[in-house]
């Protein structure tokens, strides 16, 4: 199974995506997963589900409506928590613009 499909299944297992989300449809492509993640909301919810309290949910805009400013704020919050609370190095993380612009999604 392709890694992005495994990621989609894992997000469902973590109760971040619903079980019937399009990322698990047979016709799904990697862009479907990127689209689901690119506003940063699901990423922050995932961290909260994995470690309650790790993300201050009051700081997350749950309806960014693809506003670049709000989406990037959410993504940066996710990356900061990954670094500060989960111990990931900056070299292990991605650039916020890469996710928002769906560039180098494999990273």
Short mmCIF file of C-alpha atoms in Angstrom, two decimals:
data_model
loop_
_atom_site.label_atom_id
_atom_site.label_comp_id
_atom_site.label_asym_id
_atom_site.label_seq_id
_atom_site.Cartn_x
_atom_site.Cartn_y
_atom_site.Cartn_z
CA UNK A 1 0.00 0.00 0.00
CA UNK A 2 1.27 3.45 -0.87
CA UNK A 3 2.48 5.55 2.08
CA UNK A 4 -0.06 8.32 1.51
CA UNK A 5 -2.88 5.75 1.61
CA UNK A 6 -1.47 4.37 4.88
CA UNK A 7 -1.41 7.92 6.21
CA UNK A 8 -5.06 8.38 5.26
CA UNK A 9 -6.01 5.15 7.05
CA UNK A 10 -4.01 6.21 10.10
CA UNK A 11 -5.81 9.58 10.20
CA UNK A 12 -9.09 7.67 10.18
CA UNK A 13 -7.84 5.39 12.97
CA UNK A 14 -6.90 8.53 14.95
CA UNK A 15 -10.46 9.79 14.44
CA UNK A 16 -9.30 12.84 12.53
CA UNK A 17 -10.96 11.83 9.25
CA UNK A 18 -14.33 10.10 8.94
CA UNK A 19 -14.21 6.42 7.88
CA UNK A 20 -15.70 7.18 4.46
CA UNK A 21 -13.39 10.10 3.61
CA UNK A 22 -12.42 10.32 -0.05
CA UNK A 23 -8.76 9.51 0.73
CA UNK A 24 -9.78 5.84 1.09
CA UNK A 25 -11.86 5.69 -2.06
CA UNK A 26 -10.33 3.44 -4.75
CA UNK A 27 -10.20 6.45 -7.10
CA UNK A 28 -8.32 8.61 -4.57
CA UNK A 29 -5.02 10.24 -5.44
CA UNK A 30 -2.36 11.75 -3.19
CA UNK A 31 -3.71 15.24 -3.96
CA UNK A 32 -6.91 14.29 -2.07
CA UNK A 33 -4.88 13.79 1.11
CA UNK A 34 -2.96 17.01 0.53
CA UNK A 35 -6.23 18.91 0.09
CA UNK A 36 -7.56 17.49 3.36
CA UNK A 37 -4.46 18.63 5.26
CA UNK A 38 -3.52 21.91 3.63
CA UNK A 39 -5.44 24.22 5.97
CA UNK A 40 -3.68 22.74 9.03
CA UNK A 41 -6.90 22.06 10.95
CA UNK A 42 -6.76 18.26 10.77
CA UNK A 43 -3.06 18.25 11.64
CA UNK A 44 -3.73 20.21 14.83
CA UNK A 45 -6.71 18.02 15.68
CA UNK A 46 -4.50 14.95 15.20
CA UNK A 47 -1.93 16.26 17.70
CA UNK A 48 -4.70 17.06 20.15
CA UNK A 49 -6.12 13.53 19.76
CA UNK A 50 -2.69 11.96 20.24
CA UNK A 51 -1.78 14.14 23.21
CA UNK A 52 -4.68 16.13 24.66
CA UNK A 53 -3.59 19.61 25.65
CA UNK A 54 -0.54 19.61 23.37
CA UNK A 55 -2.29 22.12 21.10
CA UNK A 56 -4.15 25.14 22.41
CA UNK A 57 -7.30 24.68 20.35
CA UNK A 58 -8.27 28.31 21.00
CA UNK A 59 -5.34 29.26 18.76
CA UNK A 60 -6.65 27.19 15.83
CA UNK A 61 -8.93 28.69 13.22
CA UNK A 62 -11.29 25.82 12.42
CA UNK A 63 -12.80 27.59 9.42
CA UNK A 64 -9.88 29.24 7.62
CA UNK A 65 -11.73 29.05 4.27
CA UNK A 66 -8.37 28.70 2.55
CA UNK A 67 -7.20 32.12 3.73
CA UNK A 68 -3.45 31.84 3.27
CA UNK A 69 -2.77 33.73 6.50
CA UNK A 70 -5.07 31.55 8.63
CA UNK A 71 -4.04 28.26 7.03
CA UNK A 72 -0.35 29.04 7.47
CA UNK A 73 -0.98 30.04 11.10
CA UNK A 74 -2.58 26.64 11.72
CA UNK A 75 0.24 24.81 9.93
CA UNK A 76 2.88 26.75 11.87
CA UNK A 77 1.11 25.89 15.12
CA UNK A 78 1.24 22.20 14.14
CA UNK A 79 4.94 22.41 13.30
CA UNK A 80 5.77 24.28 16.53
CA UNK A 81 4.03 21.63 18.63
CA UNK A 82 5.82 18.87 16.70
CA UNK A 83 9.12 20.56 17.49
CA UNK A 84 8.50 21.78 21.04
CA UNK A 85 6.36 19.00 22.52
CA UNK A 86 7.16 15.98 20.38
CA UNK A 87 10.88 16.67 19.93
CA UNK A 88 11.06 16.63 16.14
CA UNK A 89 14.01 18.47 14.64
CA UNK A 90 13.45 21.26 12.12
CA UNK A 91 15.17 19.10 9.51
CA UNK A 92 12.43 16.48 10.03
CA UNK A 93 9.65 18.99 9.41
CA UNK A 94 8.37 20.63 6.25
CA UNK A 95 8.01 24.23 5.19
CA UNK A 96 4.47 25.54 5.83
CA UNK A 97 4.25 26.91 2.28
CA UNK A 98 5.04 23.47 0.85
CA UNK A 99 1.88 22.06 2.39
CA UNK A 100 -0.31 25.07 1.65
CA UNK A 101 0.89 25.17 -1.97
CA UNK A 102 0.95 21.33 -2.18
CA UNK A 103 4.64 21.23 -3.12
CA UNK A 104 7.03 18.41 -2.21
CA UNK A 105 4.15 16.63 -0.47
CA UNK A 106 6.21 13.48 -0.01
CA UNK A 107 8.29 15.20 2.66
#
